[in-house]
Tab-separated table of C-alpha atoms in Angstrom:
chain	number	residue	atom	x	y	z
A	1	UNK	CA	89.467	101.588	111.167
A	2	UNK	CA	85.587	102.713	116.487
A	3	UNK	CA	81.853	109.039	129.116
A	4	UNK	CA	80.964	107.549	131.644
A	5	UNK	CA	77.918	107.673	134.023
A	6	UNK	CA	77.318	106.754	137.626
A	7	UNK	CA	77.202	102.753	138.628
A	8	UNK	CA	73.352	104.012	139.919
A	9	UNK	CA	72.688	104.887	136.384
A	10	UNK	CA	74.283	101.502	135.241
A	11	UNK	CA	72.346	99.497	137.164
A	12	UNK	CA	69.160	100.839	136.821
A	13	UNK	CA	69.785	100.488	132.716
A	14	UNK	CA	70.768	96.513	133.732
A	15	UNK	CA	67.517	96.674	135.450
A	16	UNK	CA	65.186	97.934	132.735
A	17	UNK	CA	66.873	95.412	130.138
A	18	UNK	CA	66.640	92.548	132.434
A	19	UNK	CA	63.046	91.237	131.032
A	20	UNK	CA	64.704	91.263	127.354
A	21	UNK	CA	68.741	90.098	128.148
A	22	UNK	CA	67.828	87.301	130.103
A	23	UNK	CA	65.239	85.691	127.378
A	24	UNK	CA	67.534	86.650	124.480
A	25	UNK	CA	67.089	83.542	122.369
A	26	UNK	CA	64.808	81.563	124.574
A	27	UNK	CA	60.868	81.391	124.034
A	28	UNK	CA	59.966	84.940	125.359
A	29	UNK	CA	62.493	86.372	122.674
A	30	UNK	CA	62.416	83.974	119.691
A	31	UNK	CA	64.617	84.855	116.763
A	32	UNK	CA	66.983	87.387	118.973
A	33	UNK	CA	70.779	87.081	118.205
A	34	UNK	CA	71.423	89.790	120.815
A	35	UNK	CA	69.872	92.467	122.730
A	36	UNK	CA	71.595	95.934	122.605
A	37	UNK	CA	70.585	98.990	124.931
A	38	UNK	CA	67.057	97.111	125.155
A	39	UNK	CA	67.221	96.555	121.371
A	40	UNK	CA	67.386	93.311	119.327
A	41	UNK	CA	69.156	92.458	116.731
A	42	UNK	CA	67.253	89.654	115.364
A	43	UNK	CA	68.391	86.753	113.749
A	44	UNK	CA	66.750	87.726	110.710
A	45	UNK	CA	68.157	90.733	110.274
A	46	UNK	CA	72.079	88.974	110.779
A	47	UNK	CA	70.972	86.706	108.681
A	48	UNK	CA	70.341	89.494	105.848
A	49	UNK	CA	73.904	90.922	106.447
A	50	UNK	CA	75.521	87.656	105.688
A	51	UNK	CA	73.450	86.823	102.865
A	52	UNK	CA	74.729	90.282	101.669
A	53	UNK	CA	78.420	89.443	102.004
A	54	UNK	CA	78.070	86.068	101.051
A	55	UNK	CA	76.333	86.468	97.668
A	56	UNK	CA	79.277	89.525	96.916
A	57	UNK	CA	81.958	86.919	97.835
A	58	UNK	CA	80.578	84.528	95.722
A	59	UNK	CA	80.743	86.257	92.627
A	60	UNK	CA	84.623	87.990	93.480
A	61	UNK	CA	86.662	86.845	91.458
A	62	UNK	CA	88.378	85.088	94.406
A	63	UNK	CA	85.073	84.037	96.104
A	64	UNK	CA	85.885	80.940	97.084
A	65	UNK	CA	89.109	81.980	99.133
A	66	UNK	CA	87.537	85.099	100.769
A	67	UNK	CA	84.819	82.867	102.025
A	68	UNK	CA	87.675	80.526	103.352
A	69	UNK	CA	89.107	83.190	104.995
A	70	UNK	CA	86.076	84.712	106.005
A	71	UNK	CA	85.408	82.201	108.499
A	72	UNK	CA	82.434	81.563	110.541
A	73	UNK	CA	80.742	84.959	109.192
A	74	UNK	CA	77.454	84.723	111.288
A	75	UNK	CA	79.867	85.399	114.147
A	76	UNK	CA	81.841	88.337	112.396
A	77	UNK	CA	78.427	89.828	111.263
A	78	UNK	CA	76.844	90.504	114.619
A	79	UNK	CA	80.414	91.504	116.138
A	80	UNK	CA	80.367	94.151	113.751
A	81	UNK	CA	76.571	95.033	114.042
A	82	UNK	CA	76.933	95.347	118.432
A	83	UNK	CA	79.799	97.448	117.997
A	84	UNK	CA	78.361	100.093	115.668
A	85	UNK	CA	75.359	100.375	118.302
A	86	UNK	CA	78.311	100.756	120.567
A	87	UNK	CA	80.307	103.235	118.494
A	88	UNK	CA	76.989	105.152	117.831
A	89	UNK	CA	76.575	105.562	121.508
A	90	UNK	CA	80.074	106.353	122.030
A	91	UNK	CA	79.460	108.621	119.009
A	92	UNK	CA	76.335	110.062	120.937
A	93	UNK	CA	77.989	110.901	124.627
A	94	UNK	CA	80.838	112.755	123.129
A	95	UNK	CA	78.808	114.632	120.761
A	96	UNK	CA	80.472	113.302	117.624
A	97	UNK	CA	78.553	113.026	114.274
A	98	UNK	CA	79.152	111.664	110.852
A	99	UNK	CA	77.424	113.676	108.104
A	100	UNK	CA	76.469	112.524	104.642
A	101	UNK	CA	78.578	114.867	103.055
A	102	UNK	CA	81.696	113.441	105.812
A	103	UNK	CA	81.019	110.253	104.850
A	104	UNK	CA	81.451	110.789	100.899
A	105	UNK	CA	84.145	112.723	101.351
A	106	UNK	CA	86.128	110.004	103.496
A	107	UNK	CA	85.107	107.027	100.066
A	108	UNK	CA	85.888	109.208	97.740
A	109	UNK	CA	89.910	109.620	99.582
A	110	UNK	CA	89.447	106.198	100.306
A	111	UNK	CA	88.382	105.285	96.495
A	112	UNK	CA	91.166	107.169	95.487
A	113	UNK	CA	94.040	105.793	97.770
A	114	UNK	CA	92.732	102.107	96.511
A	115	UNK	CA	93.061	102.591	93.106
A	116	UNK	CA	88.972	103.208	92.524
A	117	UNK	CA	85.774	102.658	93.186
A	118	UNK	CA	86.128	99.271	92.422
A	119	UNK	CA	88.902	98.092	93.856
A	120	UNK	CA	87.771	99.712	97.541
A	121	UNK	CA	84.598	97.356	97.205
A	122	UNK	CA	87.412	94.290	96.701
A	123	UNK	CA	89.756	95.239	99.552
A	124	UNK	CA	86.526	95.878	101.513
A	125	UNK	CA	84.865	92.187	100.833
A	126	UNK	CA	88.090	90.639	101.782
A	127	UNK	CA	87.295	91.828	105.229
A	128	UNK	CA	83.797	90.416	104.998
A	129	UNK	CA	82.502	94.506	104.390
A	130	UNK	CA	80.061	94.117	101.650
A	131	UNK	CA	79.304	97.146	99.105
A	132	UNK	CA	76.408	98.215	100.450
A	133	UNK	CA	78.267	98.412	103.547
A	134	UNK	CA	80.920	100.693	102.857
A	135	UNK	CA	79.253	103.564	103.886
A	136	UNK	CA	78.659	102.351	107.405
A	137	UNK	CA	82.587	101.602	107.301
A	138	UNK	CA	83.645	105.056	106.573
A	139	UNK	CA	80.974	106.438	109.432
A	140	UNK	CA	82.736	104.335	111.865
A	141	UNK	CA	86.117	105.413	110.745
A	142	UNK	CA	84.833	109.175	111.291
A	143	UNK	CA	83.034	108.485	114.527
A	144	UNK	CA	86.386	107.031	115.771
A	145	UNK	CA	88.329	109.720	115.054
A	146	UNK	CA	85.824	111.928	116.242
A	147	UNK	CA	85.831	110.392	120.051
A	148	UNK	CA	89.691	110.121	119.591
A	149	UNK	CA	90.243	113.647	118.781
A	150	UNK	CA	87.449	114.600	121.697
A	151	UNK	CA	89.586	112.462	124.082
A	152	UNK	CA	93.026	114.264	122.912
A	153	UNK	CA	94.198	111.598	121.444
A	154	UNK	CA	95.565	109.788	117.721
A	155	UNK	CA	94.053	106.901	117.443
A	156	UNK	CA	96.622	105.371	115.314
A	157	UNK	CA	99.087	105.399	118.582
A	158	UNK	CA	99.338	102.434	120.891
A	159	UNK	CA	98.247	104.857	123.677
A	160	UNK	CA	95.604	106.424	121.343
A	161	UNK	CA	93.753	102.679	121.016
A	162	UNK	CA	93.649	101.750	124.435
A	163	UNK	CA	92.249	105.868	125.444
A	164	UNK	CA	89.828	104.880	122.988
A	165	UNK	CA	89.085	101.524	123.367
A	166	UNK	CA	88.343	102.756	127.262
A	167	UNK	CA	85.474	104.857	126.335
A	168	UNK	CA	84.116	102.193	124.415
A	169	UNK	CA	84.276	99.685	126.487
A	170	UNK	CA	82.179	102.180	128.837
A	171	UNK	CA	79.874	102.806	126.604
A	172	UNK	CA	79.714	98.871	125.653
A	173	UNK	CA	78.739	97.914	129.952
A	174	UNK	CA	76.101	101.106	129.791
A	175	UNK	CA	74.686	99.555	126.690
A	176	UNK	CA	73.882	95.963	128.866
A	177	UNK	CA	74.342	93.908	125.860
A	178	UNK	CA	73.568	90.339	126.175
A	179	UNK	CA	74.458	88.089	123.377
A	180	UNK	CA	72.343	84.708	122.442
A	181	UNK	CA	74.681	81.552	123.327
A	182	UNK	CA	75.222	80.370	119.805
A	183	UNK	CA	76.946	82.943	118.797
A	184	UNK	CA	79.471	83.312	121.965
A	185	UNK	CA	79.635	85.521	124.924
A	186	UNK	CA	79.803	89.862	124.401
A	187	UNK	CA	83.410	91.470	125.671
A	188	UNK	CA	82.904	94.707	127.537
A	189	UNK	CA	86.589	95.204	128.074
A	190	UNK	CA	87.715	94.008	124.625
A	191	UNK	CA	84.465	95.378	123.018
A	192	UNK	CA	83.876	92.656	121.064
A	193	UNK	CA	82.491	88.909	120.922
A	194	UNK	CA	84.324	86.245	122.489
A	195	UNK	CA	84.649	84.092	119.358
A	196	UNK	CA	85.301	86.953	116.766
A	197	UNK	CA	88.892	86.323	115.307
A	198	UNK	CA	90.585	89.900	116.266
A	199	UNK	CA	89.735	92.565	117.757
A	200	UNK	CA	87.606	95.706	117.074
A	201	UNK	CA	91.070	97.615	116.896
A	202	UNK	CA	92.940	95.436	114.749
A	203	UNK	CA	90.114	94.877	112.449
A	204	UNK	CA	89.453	98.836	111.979
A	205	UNK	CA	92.879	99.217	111.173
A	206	UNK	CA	92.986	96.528	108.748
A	207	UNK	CA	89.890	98.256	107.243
A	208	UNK	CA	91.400	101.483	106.573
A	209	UNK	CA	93.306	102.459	103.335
């Protein structure tokens, strides 16, 4: 359960990522699903992640209803993949980390809150999170908290979400993301993709145990 700089700065970051955001998908970028910061994420590579989730799903067993509910997953996938490259800068400007030894220490509360090891991995897939994943999931829980605490706030407040969903939305415009067509259009303000079901808050929370 995810500071700003001068419009100059923003700009000239819109300018340098120009060449790469406006070809994102077309024949001067083949295979992009986005561009992030100047970065792709390539189709490829989203691919992977829901081949990942997809194969775990499929042998649940309750596969065939978390896929149901799942959704269009390609969609879901890069949502989550922009905003950790948004978190991560978020992350970065407020001079928040995540350490290994953070990171096991949030699974194993988490691990032991859901009823084991096993039973996280479950709760997880049903939110499209595959095992492999997890980790990543409980870095973004501790980067969040991070920011929130640096902005002198509880993210699990009304007020908390939308202090923090502010700096991330800042860090999403200073990040020039540009999304490829077929997967929808990228939300600064809601820091998220247009067609994604819910947003980053509501999924984060849903995430947590």
């Amino acid at each position: 359960m995810l500071r700003r700089r001068t419009a100059l700065a923003v700009s000239a970051a819109a300018l340098v990522a120009a060449p790469l955001l406006s070809a994102c998908g077309s024949d001067a970028h083949p295979g992009a699903a986005a561009v992030v910061g100047g970065e792709r994420i390539t189709v490829a590579q989203l691919q992977a992640r829901v081949k990942n989730v997809r194969t775990a799903q499929e042998g649940a067993p309750q596969g065939a209803q978390m896929i149901q509910n799942t959704g269009r997953l390609s969609v879901t996938m890069l949502n989550s993949m922009i905003f950790d490259r948004v978190l991560a800068r978020g992350a970065k400007d407020a001079g928040v980390e995540a350490s290994r030894s953070d990171v096991q220490k949030w699974r194993n509360t988490a691990e032991r809150r859901a009823g084991g090891a096993e039973r996280l991995k479950a709760m997880s897939l049903q939110q499209a999170i595959a095992p492999g994943e997890i980790d990543g999931m409980a870095r973004n829980q501790i980067l969040m908290d991070g920011i929130a605490k640096k902005l002198g706030v509880n993210r699990q407040t009304p007020q908390g979400q939308q202090k923090l969903a502010e700096a991330l939305a800042k860090s999403s415009r200073d990040l020039g993301i540009d999304v490829n067509p077929r997967f929808g259009k990228w939300n600064d303000r809601q820091v998220m993709l247009g067609e994604a079901k819910t947003p980053w808050v509501r999924t984060e929370q849903k995430q947590q145990v």
